[in-house]
XYZ file of N, CA, C and O in Angstrom:
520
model
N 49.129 -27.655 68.184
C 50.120 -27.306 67.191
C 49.380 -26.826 65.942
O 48.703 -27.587 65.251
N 49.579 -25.241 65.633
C 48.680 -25.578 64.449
C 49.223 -25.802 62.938
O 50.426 -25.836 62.675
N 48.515 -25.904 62.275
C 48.498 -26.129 60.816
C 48.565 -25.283 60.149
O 47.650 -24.503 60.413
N 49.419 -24.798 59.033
C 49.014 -24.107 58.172
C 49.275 -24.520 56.684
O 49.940 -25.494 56.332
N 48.622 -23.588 55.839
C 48.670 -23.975 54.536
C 49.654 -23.195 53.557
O 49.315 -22.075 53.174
N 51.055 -23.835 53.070
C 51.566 -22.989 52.460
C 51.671 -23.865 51.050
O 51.662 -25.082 50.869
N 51.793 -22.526 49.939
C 52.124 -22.828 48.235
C 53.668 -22.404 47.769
O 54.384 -21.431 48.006
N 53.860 -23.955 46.774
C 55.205 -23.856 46.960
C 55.039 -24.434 45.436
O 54.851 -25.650 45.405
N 55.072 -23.830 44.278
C 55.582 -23.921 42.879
C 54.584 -24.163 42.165
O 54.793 -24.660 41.059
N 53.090 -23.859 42.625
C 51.401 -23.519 42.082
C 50.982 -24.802 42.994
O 49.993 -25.442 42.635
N 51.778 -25.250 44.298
C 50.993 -26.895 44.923
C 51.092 -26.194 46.027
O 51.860 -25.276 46.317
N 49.851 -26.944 46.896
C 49.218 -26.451 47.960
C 49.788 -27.362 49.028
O 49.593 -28.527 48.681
N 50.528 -27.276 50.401
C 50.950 -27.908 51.082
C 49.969 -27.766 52.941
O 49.704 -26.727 53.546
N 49.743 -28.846 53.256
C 49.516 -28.475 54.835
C 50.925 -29.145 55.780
O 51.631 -30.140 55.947
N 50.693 -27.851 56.175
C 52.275 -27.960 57.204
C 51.771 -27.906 59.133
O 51.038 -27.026 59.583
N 52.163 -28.645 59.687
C 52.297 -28.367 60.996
C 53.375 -27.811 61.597
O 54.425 -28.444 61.489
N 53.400 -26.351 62.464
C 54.601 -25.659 62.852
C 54.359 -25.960 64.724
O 53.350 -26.525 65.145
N 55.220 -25.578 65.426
C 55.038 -24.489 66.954
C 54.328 -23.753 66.947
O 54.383 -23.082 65.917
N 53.572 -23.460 67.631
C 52.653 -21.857 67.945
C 54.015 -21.020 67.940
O 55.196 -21.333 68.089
N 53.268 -19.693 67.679
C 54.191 -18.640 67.228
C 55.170 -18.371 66.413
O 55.874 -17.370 66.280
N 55.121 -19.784 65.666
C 55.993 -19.830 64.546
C 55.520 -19.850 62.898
O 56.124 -20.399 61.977
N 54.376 -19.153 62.835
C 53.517 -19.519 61.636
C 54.712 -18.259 60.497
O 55.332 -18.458 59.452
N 54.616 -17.520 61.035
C 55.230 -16.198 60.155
C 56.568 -16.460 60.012
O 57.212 -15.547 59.496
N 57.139 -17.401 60.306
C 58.934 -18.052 59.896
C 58.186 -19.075 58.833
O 58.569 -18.973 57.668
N 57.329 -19.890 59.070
C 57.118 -21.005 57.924
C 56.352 -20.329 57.135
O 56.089 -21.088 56.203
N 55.846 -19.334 56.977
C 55.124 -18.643 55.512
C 56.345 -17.799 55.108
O 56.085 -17.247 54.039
N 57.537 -17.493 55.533
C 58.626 -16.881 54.957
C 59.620 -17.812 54.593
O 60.437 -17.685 53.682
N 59.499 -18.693 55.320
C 60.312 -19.671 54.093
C 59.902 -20.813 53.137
O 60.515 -21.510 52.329
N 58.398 -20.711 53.623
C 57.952 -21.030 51.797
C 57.780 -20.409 51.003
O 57.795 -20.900 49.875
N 57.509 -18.895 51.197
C 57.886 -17.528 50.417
C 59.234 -18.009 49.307
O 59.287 -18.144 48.084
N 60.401 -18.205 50.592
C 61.355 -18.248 49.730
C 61.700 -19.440 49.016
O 62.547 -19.163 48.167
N 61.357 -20.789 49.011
C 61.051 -21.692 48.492
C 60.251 -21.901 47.289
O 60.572 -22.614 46.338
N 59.281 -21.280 47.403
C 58.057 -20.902 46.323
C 59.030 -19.827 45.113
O 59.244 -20.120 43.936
N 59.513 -18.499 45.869
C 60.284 -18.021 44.917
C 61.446 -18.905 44.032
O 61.487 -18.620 42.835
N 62.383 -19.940 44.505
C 63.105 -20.537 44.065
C 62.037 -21.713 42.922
O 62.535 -22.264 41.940
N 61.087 -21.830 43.189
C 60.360 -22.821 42.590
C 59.971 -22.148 41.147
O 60.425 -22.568 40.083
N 59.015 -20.981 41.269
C 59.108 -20.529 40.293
C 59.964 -19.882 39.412
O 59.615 -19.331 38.368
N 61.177 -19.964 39.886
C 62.346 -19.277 38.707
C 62.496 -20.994 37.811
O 62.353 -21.228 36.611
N 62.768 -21.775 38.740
C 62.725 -23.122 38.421
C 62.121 -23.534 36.803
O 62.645 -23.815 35.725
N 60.153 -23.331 37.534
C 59.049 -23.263 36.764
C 59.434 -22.366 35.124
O 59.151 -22.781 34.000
N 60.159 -21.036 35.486
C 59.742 -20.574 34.454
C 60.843 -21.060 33.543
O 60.622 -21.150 32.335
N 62.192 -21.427 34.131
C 63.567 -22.258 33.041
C 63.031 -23.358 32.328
O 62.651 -23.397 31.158
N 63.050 -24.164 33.111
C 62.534 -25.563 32.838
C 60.556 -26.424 32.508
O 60.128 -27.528 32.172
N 59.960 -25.063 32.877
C 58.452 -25.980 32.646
C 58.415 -26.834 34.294
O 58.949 -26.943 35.398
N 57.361 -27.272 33.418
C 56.691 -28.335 34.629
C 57.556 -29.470 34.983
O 58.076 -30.163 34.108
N 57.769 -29.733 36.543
C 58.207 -30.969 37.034
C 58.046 -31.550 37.673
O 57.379 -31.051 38.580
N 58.299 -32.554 37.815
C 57.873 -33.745 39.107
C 57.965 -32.988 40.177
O 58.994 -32.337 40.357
N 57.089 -32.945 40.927
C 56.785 -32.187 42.836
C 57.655 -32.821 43.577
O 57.823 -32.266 44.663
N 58.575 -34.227 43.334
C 59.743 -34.112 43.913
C 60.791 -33.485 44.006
O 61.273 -32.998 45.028
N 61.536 -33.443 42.067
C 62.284 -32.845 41.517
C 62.319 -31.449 41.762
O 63.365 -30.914 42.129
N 61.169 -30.750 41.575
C 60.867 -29.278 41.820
C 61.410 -28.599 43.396
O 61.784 -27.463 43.688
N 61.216 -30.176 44.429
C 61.646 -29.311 45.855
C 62.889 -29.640 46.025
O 63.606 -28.831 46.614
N 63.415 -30.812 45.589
C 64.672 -30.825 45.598
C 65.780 -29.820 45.083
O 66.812 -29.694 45.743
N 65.597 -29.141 43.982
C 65.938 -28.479 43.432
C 66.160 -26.856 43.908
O 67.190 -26.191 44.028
N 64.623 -26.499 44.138
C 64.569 -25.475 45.121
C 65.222 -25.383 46.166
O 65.690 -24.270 46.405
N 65.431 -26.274 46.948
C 65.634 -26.265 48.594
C 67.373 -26.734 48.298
O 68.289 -26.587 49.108
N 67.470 -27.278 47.012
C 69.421 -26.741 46.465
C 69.941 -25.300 46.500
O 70.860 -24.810 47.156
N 69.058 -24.733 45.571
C 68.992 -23.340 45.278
C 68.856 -22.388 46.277
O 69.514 -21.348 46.276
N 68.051 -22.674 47.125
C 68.362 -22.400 48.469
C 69.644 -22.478 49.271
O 70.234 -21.460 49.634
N 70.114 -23.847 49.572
C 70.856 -24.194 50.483
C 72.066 -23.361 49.908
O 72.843 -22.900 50.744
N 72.337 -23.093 48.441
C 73.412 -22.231 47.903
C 73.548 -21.318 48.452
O 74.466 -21.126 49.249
N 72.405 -20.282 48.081
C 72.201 -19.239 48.346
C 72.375 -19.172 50.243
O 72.821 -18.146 50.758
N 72.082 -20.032 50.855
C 72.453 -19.781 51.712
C 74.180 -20.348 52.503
O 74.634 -19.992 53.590
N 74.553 -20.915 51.899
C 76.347 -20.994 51.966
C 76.748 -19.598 51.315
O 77.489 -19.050 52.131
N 76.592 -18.839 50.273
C 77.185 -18.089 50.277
C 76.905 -16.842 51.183
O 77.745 -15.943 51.131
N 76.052 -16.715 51.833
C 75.593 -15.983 52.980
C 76.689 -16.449 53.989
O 77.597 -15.662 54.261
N 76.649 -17.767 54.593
C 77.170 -17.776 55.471
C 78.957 -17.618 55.565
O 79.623 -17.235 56.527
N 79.508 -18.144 53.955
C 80.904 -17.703 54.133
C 81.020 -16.132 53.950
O 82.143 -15.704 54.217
N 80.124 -15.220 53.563
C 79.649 -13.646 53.563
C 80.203 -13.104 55.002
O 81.157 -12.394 55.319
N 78.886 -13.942 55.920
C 79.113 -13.674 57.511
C 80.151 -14.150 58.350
O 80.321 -13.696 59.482
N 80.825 -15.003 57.875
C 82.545 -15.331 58.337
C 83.483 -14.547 57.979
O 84.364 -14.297 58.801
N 83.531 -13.957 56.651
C 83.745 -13.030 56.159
C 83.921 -11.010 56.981
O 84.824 -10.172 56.969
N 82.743 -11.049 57.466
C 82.355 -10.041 57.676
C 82.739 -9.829 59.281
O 83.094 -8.820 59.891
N 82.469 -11.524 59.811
C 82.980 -11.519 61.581
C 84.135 -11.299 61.789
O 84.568 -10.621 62.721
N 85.029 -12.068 60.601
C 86.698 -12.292 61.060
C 87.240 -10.378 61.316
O 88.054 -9.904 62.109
N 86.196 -9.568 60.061
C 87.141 -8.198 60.066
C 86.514 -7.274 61.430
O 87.136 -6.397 62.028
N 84.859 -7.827 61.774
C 84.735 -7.217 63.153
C 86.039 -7.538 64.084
O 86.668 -6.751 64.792
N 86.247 -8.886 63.876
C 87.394 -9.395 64.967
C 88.663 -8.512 64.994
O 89.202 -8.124 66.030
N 88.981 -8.300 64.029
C 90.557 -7.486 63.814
C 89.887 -6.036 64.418
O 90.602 -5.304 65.102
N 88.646 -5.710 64.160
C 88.467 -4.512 64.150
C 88.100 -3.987 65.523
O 88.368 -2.855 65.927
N 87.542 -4.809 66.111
C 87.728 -5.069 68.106
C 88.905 -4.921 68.426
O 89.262 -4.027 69.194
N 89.629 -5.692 67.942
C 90.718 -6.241 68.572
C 91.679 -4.724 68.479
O 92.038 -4.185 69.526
N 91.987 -4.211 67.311
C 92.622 -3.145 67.532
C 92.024 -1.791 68.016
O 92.787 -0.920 68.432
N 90.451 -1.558 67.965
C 89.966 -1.003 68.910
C 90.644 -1.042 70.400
O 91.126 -0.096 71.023
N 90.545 -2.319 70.757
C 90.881 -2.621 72.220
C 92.097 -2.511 72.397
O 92.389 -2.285 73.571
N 93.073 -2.591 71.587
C 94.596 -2.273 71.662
C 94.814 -0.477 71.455
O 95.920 0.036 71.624
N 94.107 -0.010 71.235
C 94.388 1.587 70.847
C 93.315 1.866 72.712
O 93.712 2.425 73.735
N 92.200 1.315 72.474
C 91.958 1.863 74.283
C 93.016 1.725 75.018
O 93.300 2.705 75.707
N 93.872 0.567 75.109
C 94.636 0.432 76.331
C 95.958 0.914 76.212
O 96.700 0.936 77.195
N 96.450 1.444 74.697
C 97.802 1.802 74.987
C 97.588 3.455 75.483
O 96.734 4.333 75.362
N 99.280 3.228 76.279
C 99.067 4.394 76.756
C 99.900 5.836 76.181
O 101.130 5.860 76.205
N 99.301 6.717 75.800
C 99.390 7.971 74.904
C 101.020 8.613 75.671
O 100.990 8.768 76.892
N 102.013 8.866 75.117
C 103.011 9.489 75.660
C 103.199 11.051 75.198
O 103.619 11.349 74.080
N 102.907 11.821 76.000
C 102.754 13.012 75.579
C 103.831 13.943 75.020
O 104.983 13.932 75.453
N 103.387 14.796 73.984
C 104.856 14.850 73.204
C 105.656 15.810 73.900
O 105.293 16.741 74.619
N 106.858 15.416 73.557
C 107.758 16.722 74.559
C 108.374 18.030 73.922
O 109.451 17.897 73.341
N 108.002 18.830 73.957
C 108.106 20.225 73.470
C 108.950 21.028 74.527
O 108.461 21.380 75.601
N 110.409 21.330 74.114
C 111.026 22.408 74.467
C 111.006 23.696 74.524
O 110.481 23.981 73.448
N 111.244 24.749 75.102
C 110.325 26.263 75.168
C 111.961 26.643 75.659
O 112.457 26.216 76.702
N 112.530 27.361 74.864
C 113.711 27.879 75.105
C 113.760 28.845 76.468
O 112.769 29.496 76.799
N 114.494 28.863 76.916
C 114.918 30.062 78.322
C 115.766 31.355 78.194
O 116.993 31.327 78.294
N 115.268 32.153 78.036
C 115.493 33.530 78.104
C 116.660 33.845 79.183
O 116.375 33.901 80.379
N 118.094 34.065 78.683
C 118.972 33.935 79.856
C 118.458 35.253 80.839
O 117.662 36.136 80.519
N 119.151 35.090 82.078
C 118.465 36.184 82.876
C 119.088 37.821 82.602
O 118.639 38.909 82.962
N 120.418 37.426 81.736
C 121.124 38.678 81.422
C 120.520 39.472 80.140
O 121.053 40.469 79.653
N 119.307 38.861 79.665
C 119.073 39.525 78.446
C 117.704 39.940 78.607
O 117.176 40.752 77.848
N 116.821 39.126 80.073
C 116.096 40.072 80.559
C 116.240 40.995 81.047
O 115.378 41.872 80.989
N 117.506 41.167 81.784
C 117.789 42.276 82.857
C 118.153 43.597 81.858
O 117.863 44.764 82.119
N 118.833 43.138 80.698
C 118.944 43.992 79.457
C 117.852 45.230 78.919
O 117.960 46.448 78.778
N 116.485 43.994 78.651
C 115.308 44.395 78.141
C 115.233 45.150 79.700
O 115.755 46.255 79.848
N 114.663 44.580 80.635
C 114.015 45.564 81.606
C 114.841 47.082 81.518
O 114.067 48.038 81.461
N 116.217 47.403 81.502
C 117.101 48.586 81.614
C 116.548 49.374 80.137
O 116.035 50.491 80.078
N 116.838 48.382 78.926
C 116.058 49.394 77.838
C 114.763 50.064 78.065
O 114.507 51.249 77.848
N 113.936 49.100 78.556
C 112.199 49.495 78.585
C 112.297 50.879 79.709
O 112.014 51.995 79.273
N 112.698 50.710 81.104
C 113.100 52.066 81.483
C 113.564 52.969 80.940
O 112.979 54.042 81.086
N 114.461 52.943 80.322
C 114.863 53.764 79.719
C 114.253 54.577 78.910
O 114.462 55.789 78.859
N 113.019 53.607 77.851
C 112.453 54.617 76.789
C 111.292 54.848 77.270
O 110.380 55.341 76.605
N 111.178 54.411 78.857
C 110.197 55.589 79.678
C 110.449 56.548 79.984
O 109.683 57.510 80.052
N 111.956 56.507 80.328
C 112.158 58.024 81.214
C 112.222 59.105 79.609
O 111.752 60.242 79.582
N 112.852 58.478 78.482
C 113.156 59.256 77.457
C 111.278 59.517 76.905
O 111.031 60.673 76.562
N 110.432 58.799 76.859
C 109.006 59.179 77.088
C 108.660 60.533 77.859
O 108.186 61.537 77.326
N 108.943 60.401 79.053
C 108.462 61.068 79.800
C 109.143 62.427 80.097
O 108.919 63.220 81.012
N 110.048 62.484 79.063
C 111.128 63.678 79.183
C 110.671 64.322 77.578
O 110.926 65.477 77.235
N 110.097 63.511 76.884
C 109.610 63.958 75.783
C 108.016 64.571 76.400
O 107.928 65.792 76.525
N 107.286 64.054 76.621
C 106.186 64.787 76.935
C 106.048 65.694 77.935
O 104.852 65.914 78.129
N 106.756 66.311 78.647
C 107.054 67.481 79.681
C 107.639 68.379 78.720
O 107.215 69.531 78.622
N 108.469 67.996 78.086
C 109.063 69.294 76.689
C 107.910 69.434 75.916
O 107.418 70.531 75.654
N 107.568 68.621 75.631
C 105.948 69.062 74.406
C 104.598 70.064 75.917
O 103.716 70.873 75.632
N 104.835 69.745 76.829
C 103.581 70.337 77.365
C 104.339 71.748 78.092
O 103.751 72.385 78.965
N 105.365 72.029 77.725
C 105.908 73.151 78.733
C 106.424 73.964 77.814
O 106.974 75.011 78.156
């Protein structure tokens, strides 16, 4: 198990961790040490009890408001799944669009005109070429 040495408010501590866990316990005496010296610089010097108690308050704050942050932040993933997953599964009703119908007597109309101003076409351009 090894040992390491971490500083926490200008005091030198030996700590025993897990293997592979050295770089979690030098980051949270990082952040311990930081809480110590804001401490240090309000108040001066204090008892090495007082000083970790204090810190590791300042901490524990800081970390409640994190965690009601991340309850916070889960509950609106939750809604935000949730109606995700309600918009995947409903099912889309496609809109219905009417397209009026051309009675057949008013095509048969158009077709008789359109002949018509062919043959009157084509009776015009035999007079122009003759």
């Amino acid at each position: 198990m090894p040992e390491i040495t971490i500083h926490i408010g200008g005091r030198q501590f030996d700590v025993a961790c897990q293997a592979g866990e050295e770089h979690y316990l030098h980051t949270a005496a990082k952040m311990l040490d930081d809480e110590a010296q804001v401490l240090a610089d309000q108040a001066g010097r204090m008892p090495e009890a007082r000083m970790l108690l204090m810190a590791g308050l300042m901490l524990a704050d800081k970390t409640a408001s994190v965690e009601d942050r991340v309850a916070e932040v889960q509950a609106k993933l939750t809604a935000c799944e949730a109606e995700l997953a309600s918009l995947r599964d409903a099912k889309a009703e496609p809109e219905r669009i009417e397209v009026p119908v051309v009675p057949q007597a008013v095509s048969d109309t158009l077709a008789e005109l359109a002949a018509r101003a062919e043959a009157l076409a084509a009776s015009v351009e035999e007079k122009a070429a003759g």
